[in-house]
């Protein structure tokens, strides 16, 4: 046996082989298996040649779960040709079984319900079956409510469904013509009309007493902008934010 060392004192021809040794029972016979997984030397360094843990099962180890379902299109359905279950939830369950290494047995809800709390505090449907450990878990288009979250755990939602309530449309009546005034009460409308009249009269009086103050400086001086009619129209235009708006008063 001979060896060589480099200038730093390390062995220059050392090779290491790493192996995974595990116990395996096959056909009732115990086996101790050694399998190389990596090599190392100073030139090529670490080289992985196989899985580090070949006997490790990822997921649930192939166990069979009892899964509760109830039929709701398009989430859970039965293929009429072969009798197999199909649908969005079934596809998700199949993918989970593949990724997490488990099998499943589908059990339908006997009352064909997702789960409703009963007067005595118990639950029917799949929620009740899950609570009583009759199934390991359930799949389907469950509506996540506060009461259900108090008794079972939900996964993260994978889809949203918007639902609405249909009601009979009221027959049109003569009151529809006055719908524009419904947001305000009669008292408020009366106050608004009174304010418009009061402000319009005050501005008209001021313009009469001071005729040199023209509401719009770009209009000719003989324009009758200081009349009560024009003043009221100015106030209404500003209030409604529509129509032609006149300029503000000049400084005196």
PDB file of C-alpha atoms in Angstrom:
ATOM      1  CA  UNK A   1       0.000   0.000   0.000  1.00  0.00           C
ATOM      2  CA  UNK A   2       1.395   3.365  -0.955  1.00  0.00           C
ATOM      3  CA  UNK A   3       0.120   6.892  -0.976  1.00  0.00           C
ATOM      4  CA  UNK A   4       1.314  10.301  -2.067  1.00  0.00           C
ATOM      5  CA  UNK A   5       0.947  13.718  -0.504  1.00  0.00           C
ATOM      6  CA  UNK A   6       0.882  17.159  -2.041  1.00  0.00           C
ATOM      7  CA  UNK A   7       2.806  20.214  -0.881  1.00  0.00           C
ATOM      8  CA  UNK A   8       0.084  21.052   1.654  1.00  0.00           C
ATOM      9  CA  UNK A   9       0.247  17.635   3.280  1.00  0.00           C
ATOM     10  CA  UNK A  10      -3.040  16.313   1.876  1.00  0.00           C
ATOM     11  CA  UNK A  11      -3.360  12.949   0.202  1.00  0.00           C
ATOM     12  CA  UNK A  12      -3.319  13.464  -3.547  1.00  0.00           C
ATOM     13  CA  UNK A  13      -4.915  10.162  -4.598  1.00  0.00           C
ATOM     14  CA  UNK A  14      -7.750   9.779  -2.082  1.00  0.00           C
ATOM     15  CA  UNK A  15     -11.203   8.855  -3.391  1.00  0.00           C
ATOM     16  CA  UNK A  16     -14.323   8.739  -1.255  1.00  0.00           C
ATOM     17  CA  UNK A  17     -17.525   6.903  -2.033  1.00  0.00           C
ATOM     18  CA  UNK A  18     -20.726   7.697  -0.140  1.00  0.00           C
ATOM     19  CA  UNK A  19     -23.377   5.005   0.136  1.00  0.00           C
ATOM     20  CA  UNK A  20     -26.908   4.857   1.458  1.00  0.00           C
ATOM     21  CA  UNK A  21     -27.546   1.772   3.590  1.00  0.00           C
ATOM     22  CA  UNK A  22     -31.184   0.999   4.358  1.00  0.00           C
ATOM     23  CA  UNK A  23     -33.343  -1.843   5.576  1.00  0.00           C
ATOM     24  CA  UNK A  24     -35.959  -3.329   3.258  1.00  0.00           C
ATOM     25  CA  UNK A  25     -38.520  -6.068   3.880  1.00  0.00           C
ATOM     26  CA  UNK A  26     -39.555  -7.831   0.689  1.00  0.00           C
ATOM     27  CA  UNK A  27     -41.765 -10.945   0.579  1.00  0.00           C
ATOM     28  CA  UNK A  28     -41.259 -11.384   4.298  1.00  0.00           C
ATOM     29  CA  UNK A  29     -37.465 -11.413   3.990  1.00  0.00           C
ATOM     30  CA  UNK A  30     -35.251  -8.739   5.528  1.00  0.00           C
ATOM     31  CA  UNK A  31     -32.673  -7.177   3.253  1.00  0.00           C
ATOM     32  CA  UNK A  32     -29.889  -4.712   4.007  1.00  0.00           C
ATOM     33  CA  UNK A  33     -29.223  -2.761   0.849  1.00  0.00           C
ATOM     34  CA  UNK A  34     -26.195  -0.582   0.185  1.00  0.00           C
ATOM     35  CA  UNK A  35     -26.410   1.818  -2.720  1.00  0.00           C
ATOM     36  CA  UNK A  36     -23.833   4.370  -3.775  1.00  0.00           C
ATOM     37  CA  UNK A  37     -25.139   7.898  -3.990  1.00  0.00           C
ATOM     38  CA  UNK A  38     -22.030  10.101  -4.472  1.00  0.00           C
ATOM     39  CA  UNK A  39     -18.246  10.166  -4.937  1.00  0.00           C
ATOM     40  CA  UNK A  40     -15.571  12.707  -4.067  1.00  0.00           C
ATOM     41  CA  UNK A  41     -11.926  13.279  -4.939  1.00  0.00           C
ATOM     42  CA  UNK A  42      -9.641  16.278  -5.116  1.00  0.00           C
ATOM     43  CA  UNK A  43      -9.913  16.638  -8.881  1.00  0.00           C
ATOM     44  CA  UNK A  44     -13.623  16.183  -9.656  1.00  0.00           C
ATOM     45  CA  UNK A  45     -14.858  17.110  -6.185  1.00  0.00           C
ATOM     46  CA  UNK A  46     -18.369  15.994  -5.210  1.00  0.00           C
ATOM     47  CA  UNK A  47     -20.315  14.064  -7.832  1.00  0.00           C
ATOM     48  CA  UNK A  48     -23.839  12.871  -7.020  1.00  0.00           C
ATOM     49  CA  UNK A  49     -24.690   9.659  -8.850  1.00  0.00           C
ATOM     50  CA  UNK A  50     -28.065   8.771  -7.301  1.00  0.00           C
ATOM     51  CA  UNK A  51     -30.825   9.941  -4.949  1.00  0.00           C
ATOM     52  CA  UNK A  52     -29.618  10.563  -1.419  1.00  0.00           C
ATOM     53  CA  UNK A  53     -32.708   8.965   0.145  1.00  0.00           C
ATOM     54  CA  UNK A  54     -34.092   6.439  -2.354  1.00  0.00           C
ATOM     55  CA  UNK A  55     -36.249   4.704   0.254  1.00  0.00           C
ATOM     56  CA  UNK A  56     -37.949   7.852   1.470  1.00  0.00           C
ATOM     57  CA  UNK A  57     -41.619   8.121   0.432  1.00  0.00           C
ATOM     58  CA  UNK A  58     -42.822  11.690  -0.096  1.00  0.00           C
ATOM     59  CA  UNK A  59     -46.369  12.439   1.063  1.00  0.00           C
ATOM     60  CA  UNK A  60     -48.694  10.015   2.835  1.00  0.00           C
ATOM     61  CA  UNK A  61     -47.022   6.748   1.924  1.00  0.00           C
ATOM     62  CA  UNK A  62     -49.789   5.400  -0.297  1.00  0.00           C
ATOM     63  CA  UNK A  63     -52.537   5.307   2.342  1.00  0.00           C
ATOM     64  CA  UNK A  64     -56.191   5.308   1.264  1.00  0.00           C
ATOM     65  CA  UNK A  65     -58.367   8.199   2.419  1.00  0.00           C
ATOM     66  CA  UNK A  66     -62.143   8.202   2.642  1.00  0.00           C
ATOM     67  CA  UNK A  67     -63.288  11.306   0.793  1.00  0.00           C
ATOM     68  CA  UNK A  68     -66.850  12.628   1.001  1.00  0.00           C
ATOM     69  CA  UNK A  69     -68.507  14.225  -2.032  1.00  0.00           C
ATOM     70  CA  UNK A  70     -71.891  15.449  -3.216  1.00  0.00           C
ATOM     71  CA  UNK A  71     -72.818  15.971  -6.844  1.00  0.00           C
ATOM     72  CA  UNK A  72     -72.828  19.567  -8.083  1.00  0.00           C
ATOM     73  CA  UNK A  73     -72.042  20.386 -11.706  1.00  0.00           C
ATOM     74  CA  UNK A  74     -69.409  21.153 -12.889  1.00  0.00           C
ATOM     75  CA  UNK A  75     -67.424  20.369  -9.735  1.00  0.00           C
ATOM     76  CA  UNK A  76     -68.434  16.762  -9.070  1.00  0.00           C
ATOM     77  CA  UNK A  77     -70.318  14.693 -11.647  1.00  0.00           C
ATOM     78  CA  UNK A  78     -70.743  11.110 -12.818  1.00  0.00           C
ATOM     79  CA  UNK A  79     -69.690  10.052 -16.298  1.00  0.00           C
ATOM     80  CA  UNK A  80     -72.773   8.355 -17.732  1.00  0.00           C
ATOM     81  CA  UNK A  81     -70.657   6.188 -20.048  1.00  0.00           C
ATOM     82  CA  UNK A  82     -68.494   4.442 -17.456  1.00  0.00           C
ATOM     83  CA  UNK A  83     -69.923   5.576 -14.104  1.00  0.00           C
ATOM     84  CA  UNK A  84     -66.680   7.250 -12.994  1.00  0.00           C
ATOM     85  CA  UNK A  85     -66.603  10.515 -11.113  1.00  0.00           C
ATOM     86  CA  UNK A  86     -65.465  13.553 -13.091  1.00  0.00           C
ATOM     87  CA  UNK A  87     -65.360  17.303 -12.567  1.00  0.00           C
ATOM     88  CA  UNK A  88     -63.133  20.109 -11.346  1.00  0.00           C
ATOM     89  CA  UNK A  89     -62.882  18.841  -7.766  1.00  0.00           C
ATOM     90  CA  UNK A  90     -62.185  15.290  -8.952  1.00  0.00           C
ATOM     91  CA  UNK A  91     -59.332  16.547 -11.146  1.00  0.00           C
ATOM     92  CA  UNK A  92     -57.861  18.443  -8.194  1.00  0.00           C
ATOM     93  CA  UNK A  93     -58.176  15.341  -5.989  1.00  0.00           C
ATOM     94  CA  UNK A  94     -56.448  13.156  -8.589  1.00  0.00           C
ATOM     95  CA  UNK A  95     -53.546  15.597  -8.865  1.00  0.00           C
ATOM     96  CA  UNK A  96     -53.207  15.803  -5.080  1.00  0.00           C
ATOM     97  CA  UNK A  97     -53.152  12.012  -4.870  1.00  0.00           C
ATOM     98  CA  UNK A  98     -50.349  11.872  -7.418  1.00  0.00           C
ATOM     99  CA  UNK A  99     -48.265  14.626  -5.840  1.00  0.00           C
ATOM    100  CA  UNK A 100     -48.781  13.568  -2.196  1.00  0.00           C
ATOM    101  CA  UNK A 101     -48.758   9.797  -2.741  1.00  0.00           C
ATOM    102  CA  UNK A 102     -52.175   8.719  -1.475  1.00  0.00           C
ATOM    103  CA  UNK A 103     -55.203   6.846  -2.745  1.00  0.00           C
ATOM    104  CA  UNK A 104     -58.827   7.657  -2.084  1.00  0.00           C
ATOM    105  CA  UNK A 105     -62.269   6.126  -1.838  1.00  0.00           C
ATOM    106  CA  UNK A 106     -65.194   8.408  -2.683  1.00  0.00           C
ATOM    107  CA  UNK A 107     -68.231   8.337  -0.381  1.00  0.00           C
ATOM    108  CA  UNK A 108     -71.363  10.247  -1.336  1.00  0.00           C
ATOM    109  CA  UNK A 109     -73.366  12.176   1.226  1.00  0.00           C
ATOM    110  CA  UNK A 110     -76.506  10.133   2.069  1.00  0.00           C
ATOM    111  CA  UNK A 111     -78.665  13.262   2.351  1.00  0.00           C
ATOM    112  CA  UNK A 112     -77.059  14.892  -0.708  1.00  0.00           C
ATOM    113  CA  UNK A 113     -76.210  18.043   1.253  1.00  0.00           C
ATOM    114  CA  UNK A 114     -73.026  19.973   1.848  1.00  0.00           C
ATOM    115  CA  UNK A 115     -73.853  20.561   5.501  1.00  0.00           C
ATOM    116  CA  UNK A 116     -76.406  22.497   7.540  1.00  0.00           C
ATOM    117  CA  UNK A 117     -76.589  22.979  11.293  1.00  0.00           C
ATOM    118  CA  UNK A 118     -79.602  21.248  12.844  1.00  0.00           C
ATOM    119  CA  UNK A 119     -81.784  22.576  15.709  1.00  0.00           C
ATOM    120  CA  UNK A 120     -80.057  20.209  18.178  1.00  0.00           C
ATOM    121  CA  UNK A 121     -76.613  21.594  17.234  1.00  0.00           C
ATOM    122  CA  UNK A 122     -75.544  18.664  15.052  1.00  0.00           C
ATOM    123  CA  UNK A 123     -74.683  18.919  11.363  1.00  0.00           C
ATOM    124  CA  UNK A 124     -75.904  16.952   8.391  1.00  0.00           C
ATOM    125  CA  UNK A 125     -74.285  16.478   4.995  1.00  0.00           C
ATOM    126  CA  UNK A 126     -70.564  16.332   4.394  1.00  0.00           C
ATOM    127  CA  UNK A 127     -69.791  18.741   7.224  1.00  0.00           C
ATOM    128  CA  UNK A 128     -71.430  16.344   9.682  1.00  0.00           C
ATOM    129  CA  UNK A 129     -69.659  13.327   8.147  1.00  0.00           C
ATOM    130  CA  UNK A 130     -66.306  15.089   8.486  1.00  0.00           C
ATOM    131  CA  UNK A 131     -67.029  16.068  12.099  1.00  0.00           C
ATOM    132  CA  UNK A 132     -67.970  12.475  13.009  1.00  0.00           C
ATOM    133  CA  UNK A 133     -64.826  11.098  11.278  1.00  0.00           C
ATOM    134  CA  UNK A 134     -66.956   9.114   8.843  1.00  0.00           C
ATOM    135  CA  UNK A 135     -64.679  10.537   6.135  1.00  0.00           C
ATOM    136  CA  UNK A 136     -61.141  11.889   6.355  1.00  0.00           C
ATOM    137  CA  UNK A 137     -62.033  14.991   4.355  1.00  0.00           C
ATOM    138  CA  UNK A 138     -64.610  16.198   1.841  1.00  0.00           C
ATOM    139  CA  UNK A 139     -64.437  17.934  -1.517  1.00  0.00           C
ATOM    140  CA  UNK A 140     -66.951  20.058  -3.357  1.00  0.00           C
ATOM    141  CA  UNK A 141     -68.149  23.628  -3.852  1.00  0.00           C
ATOM    142  CA  UNK A 142     -68.511  24.481  -0.168  1.00  0.00           C
ATOM    143  CA  UNK A 143     -69.595  27.968   0.822  1.00  0.00           C
ATOM    144  CA  UNK A 144     -67.250  29.187   3.559  1.00  0.00           C
ATOM    145  CA  UNK A 145     -69.395  30.546   6.396  1.00  0.00           C
ATOM    146  CA  UNK A 146     -68.569  31.545   9.956  1.00  0.00           C
ATOM    147  CA  UNK A 147     -70.612  28.689  11.448  1.00  0.00           C
ATOM    148  CA  UNK A 148     -68.910  26.099   9.274  1.00  0.00           C
ATOM    149  CA  UNK A 149     -65.462  27.474  10.059  1.00  0.00           C
ATOM    150  CA  UNK A 150     -66.214  26.945  13.761  1.00  0.00           C
ATOM    151  CA  UNK A 151     -66.597  23.166  13.306  1.00  0.00           C
ATOM    152  CA  UNK A 152     -64.389  22.238  10.308  1.00  0.00           C
ATOM    153  CA  UNK A 153     -61.258  23.560   8.607  1.00  0.00           C
ATOM    154  CA  UNK A 154     -61.251  24.788   5.022  1.00  0.00           C
ATOM    155  CA  UNK A 155     -58.443  24.872   2.500  1.00  0.00           C
ATOM    156  CA  UNK A 156     -57.649  28.064   0.659  1.00  0.00           C
ATOM    157  CA  UNK A 157     -60.450  28.878  -1.830  1.00  0.00           C
ATOM    158  CA  UNK A 158     -59.657  27.901  -5.414  1.00  0.00           C
ATOM    159  CA  UNK A 159     -62.605  29.573  -7.141  1.00  0.00           C
ATOM    160  CA  UNK A 160     -65.191  32.292  -6.545  1.00  0.00           C
ATOM    161  CA  UNK A 161     -68.808  32.089  -7.585  1.00  0.00           C
ATOM    162  CA  UNK A 162     -71.045  35.142  -7.798  1.00  0.00           C
ATOM    163  CA  UNK A 163     -74.720  34.579  -7.158  1.00  0.00           C
ATOM    164  CA  UNK A 164     -77.650  36.953  -7.271  1.00  0.00           C
ATOM    165  CA  UNK A 165     -81.252  37.108  -6.119  1.00  0.00           C
ATOM    166  CA  UNK A 166     -84.012  37.631  -8.686  1.00  0.00           C
ATOM    167  CA  UNK A 167     -86.978  39.748  -7.593  1.00  0.00           C
ATOM    168  CA  UNK A 168     -90.056  40.886  -9.447  1.00  0.00           C
ATOM    169  CA  UNK A 169     -89.687  44.289 -11.064  1.00  0.00           C
ATOM    170  CA  UNK A 170     -92.154  46.881  -9.884  1.00  0.00           C
ATOM    171  CA  UNK A 171     -94.651  48.112 -12.439  1.00  0.00           C
ATOM    172  CA  UNK A 172     -93.960  51.608 -13.732  1.00  0.00           C
ATOM    173  CA  UNK A 173     -96.174  54.320 -12.328  1.00  0.00           C
ATOM    174  CA  UNK A 174     -96.683  58.033 -12.577  1.00  0.00           C
ATOM    175  CA  UNK A 175     -94.338  58.483  -9.625  1.00  0.00           C
ATOM    176  CA  UNK A 176     -91.346  57.610 -11.825  1.00  0.00           C
ATOM    177  CA  UNK A 177     -91.500  61.086 -13.352  1.00  0.00           C
ATOM    178  CA  UNK A 178     -90.778  62.574  -9.916  1.00  0.00           C
ATOM    179  CA  UNK A 179     -87.961  60.177  -9.012  1.00  0.00           C
ATOM    180  CA  UNK A 180     -85.430  62.979  -9.405  1.00  0.00           C
ATOM    181  CA  UNK A 181     -86.813  64.776  -6.346  1.00  0.00           C
ATOM    182  CA  UNK A 182     -86.927  61.706  -4.089  1.00  0.00           C
ATOM    183  CA  UNK A 183     -83.385  62.009  -2.658  1.00  0.00           C
ATOM    184  CA  UNK A 184     -84.370  65.217  -0.804  1.00  0.00           C
ATOM    185  CA  UNK A 185     -87.298  65.781   1.514  1.00  0.00           C
ATOM    186  CA  UNK A 186     -89.987  68.369   0.851  1.00  0.00           C
ATOM    187  CA  UNK A 187     -88.561  70.560   3.607  1.00  0.00           C
ATOM    188  CA  UNK A 188     -85.102  70.544   2.028  1.00  0.00           C
ATOM    189  CA  UNK A 189     -86.427  71.290  -1.463  1.00  0.00           C
ATOM    190  CA  UNK A 190     -88.453  74.190  -0.058  1.00  0.00           C
ATOM    191  CA  UNK A 191     -85.338  75.556   1.657  1.00  0.00           C
ATOM    192  CA  UNK A 192     -83.317  75.344  -1.574  1.00  0.00           C
ATOM    193  CA  UNK A 193     -85.977  77.189  -3.571  1.00  0.00           C
ATOM    194  CA  UNK A 194     -86.209  79.861  -0.867  1.00  0.00           C
ATOM    195  CA  UNK A 195     -82.434  80.347  -0.843  1.00  0.00           C
ATOM    196  CA  UNK A 196     -82.288  80.657  -4.649  1.00  0.00           C
ATOM    197  CA  UNK A 197     -85.083  83.248  -4.660  1.00  0.00           C
ATOM    198  CA  UNK A 198     -83.584  85.198  -1.769  1.00  0.00           C
ATOM    199  CA  UNK A 199     -80.062  85.301  -3.218  1.00  0.00           C
ATOM    200  CA  UNK A 200     -81.419  86.140  -6.680  1.00  0.00           C
ATOM    201  CA  UNK A 201     -83.487  89.050  -5.370  1.00  0.00           C
ATOM    202  CA  UNK A 202     -80.566  90.417  -3.336  1.00  0.00           C
ATOM    203  CA  UNK A 203     -78.204  90.273  -6.331  1.00  0.00           C
ATOM    204  CA  UNK A 204     -80.824  91.849  -8.595  1.00  0.00           C
ATOM    205  CA  UNK A 205     -81.282  94.741  -6.149  1.00  0.00           C
ATOM    206  CA  UNK A 206     -77.521  95.248  -5.877  1.00  0.00           C
ATOM    207  CA  UNK A 207     -77.160  95.299  -9.658  1.00  0.00           C
ATOM    208  CA  UNK A 208     -79.998  97.811  -9.936  1.00  0.00           C
ATOM    209  CA  UNK A 209     -78.358 100.092  -7.395  1.00  0.00           C
ATOM    210  CA  UNK A 210     -74.918  99.633  -9.000  1.00  0.00           C
ATOM    211  CA  UNK A 211     -75.544  99.359 -12.767  1.00  0.00           C
ATOM    212  CA  UNK A 212     -71.836  99.711 -13.526  1.00  0.00           C
ATOM    213  CA  UNK A 213     -71.217  96.286 -11.994  1.00  0.00           C
ATOM    214  CA  UNK A 214     -71.761  93.916 -14.920  1.00  0.00           C
ATOM    215  CA  UNK A 215     -71.916  90.199 -14.256  1.00  0.00           C
ATOM    216  CA  UNK A 216     -69.806  89.362 -17.303  1.00  0.00           C
ATOM    217  CA  UNK A 217     -67.006  91.783 -18.106  1.00  0.00           C
ATOM    218  CA  UNK A 218     -66.736  90.539 -21.707  1.00  0.00           C
ATOM    219  CA  UNK A 219     -70.349  91.375 -22.617  1.00  0.00           C
ATOM    220  CA  UNK A 220     -71.417  94.822 -23.861  1.00  0.00           C
ATOM    221  CA  UNK A 221     -72.498  97.270 -21.125  1.00  0.00           C
ATOM    222  CA  UNK A 222     -76.059  97.505 -22.396  1.00  0.00           C
ATOM    223  CA  UNK A 223     -76.637  93.788 -21.741  1.00  0.00           C
ATOM    224  CA  UNK A 224     -79.509  93.293 -19.284  1.00  0.00           C
ATOM    225  CA  UNK A 225     -77.549  90.982 -16.961  1.00  0.00           C
ATOM    226  CA  UNK A 226     -78.780  92.749 -13.824  1.00  0.00           C
ATOM    227  CA  UNK A 227     -82.428  91.784 -14.267  1.00  0.00           C
ATOM    228  CA  UNK A 228     -84.117  89.448 -11.795  1.00  0.00           C
ATOM    229  CA  UNK A 229     -84.585  86.805 -14.480  1.00  0.00           C
ATOM    230  CA  UNK A 230     -80.895  86.749 -15.417  1.00  0.00           C
ATOM    231  CA  UNK A 231     -79.818  86.765 -11.785  1.00  0.00           C
ATOM    232  CA  UNK A 232     -82.031  83.798 -10.912  1.00  0.00           C
ATOM    233  CA  UNK A 233     -80.757  81.940 -13.951  1.00  0.00           C
ATOM    234  CA  UNK A 234     -77.182  82.614 -12.802  1.00  0.00           C
ATOM    235  CA  UNK A 235     -77.884  81.126  -9.361  1.00  0.00           C
ATOM    236  CA  UNK A 236     -79.655  78.074 -10.803  1.00  0.00           C
ATOM    237  CA  UNK A 237     -76.814  77.488 -13.298  1.00  0.00           C
ATOM    238  CA  UNK A 238     -74.235  77.529 -10.526  1.00  0.00           C
ATOM    239  CA  UNK A 239     -76.373  75.238  -8.389  1.00  0.00           C
ATOM    240  CA  UNK A 240     -77.040  72.697 -11.151  1.00  0.00           C
ATOM    241  CA  UNK A 241     -73.482  73.033 -12.573  1.00  0.00           C
ATOM    242  CA  UNK A 242     -74.981  73.124 -16.049  1.00  0.00           C
ATOM    243  CA  UNK A 243     -75.797  75.750 -18.654  1.00  0.00           C
ATOM    244  CA  UNK A 244     -73.889  78.910 -19.461  1.00  0.00           C
ATOM    245  CA  UNK A 245     -72.225  80.334 -16.373  1.00  0.00           C
ATOM    246  CA  UNK A 246     -71.738  84.076 -16.136  1.00  0.00           C
ATOM    247  CA  UNK A 247     -68.616  85.674 -14.782  1.00  0.00           C
ATOM    248  CA  UNK A 248     -68.244  86.821 -11.206  1.00  0.00           C
ATOM    249  CA  UNK A 249     -68.899  90.339 -10.051  1.00  0.00           C
ATOM    250  CA  UNK A 250     -66.308  93.037 -10.623  1.00  0.00           C
ATOM    251  CA  UNK A 251     -64.457  94.506  -7.684  1.00  0.00           C
ATOM    252  CA  UNK A 252     -65.797  97.881  -6.616  1.00  0.00           C
TER     253      UNK A 252
END
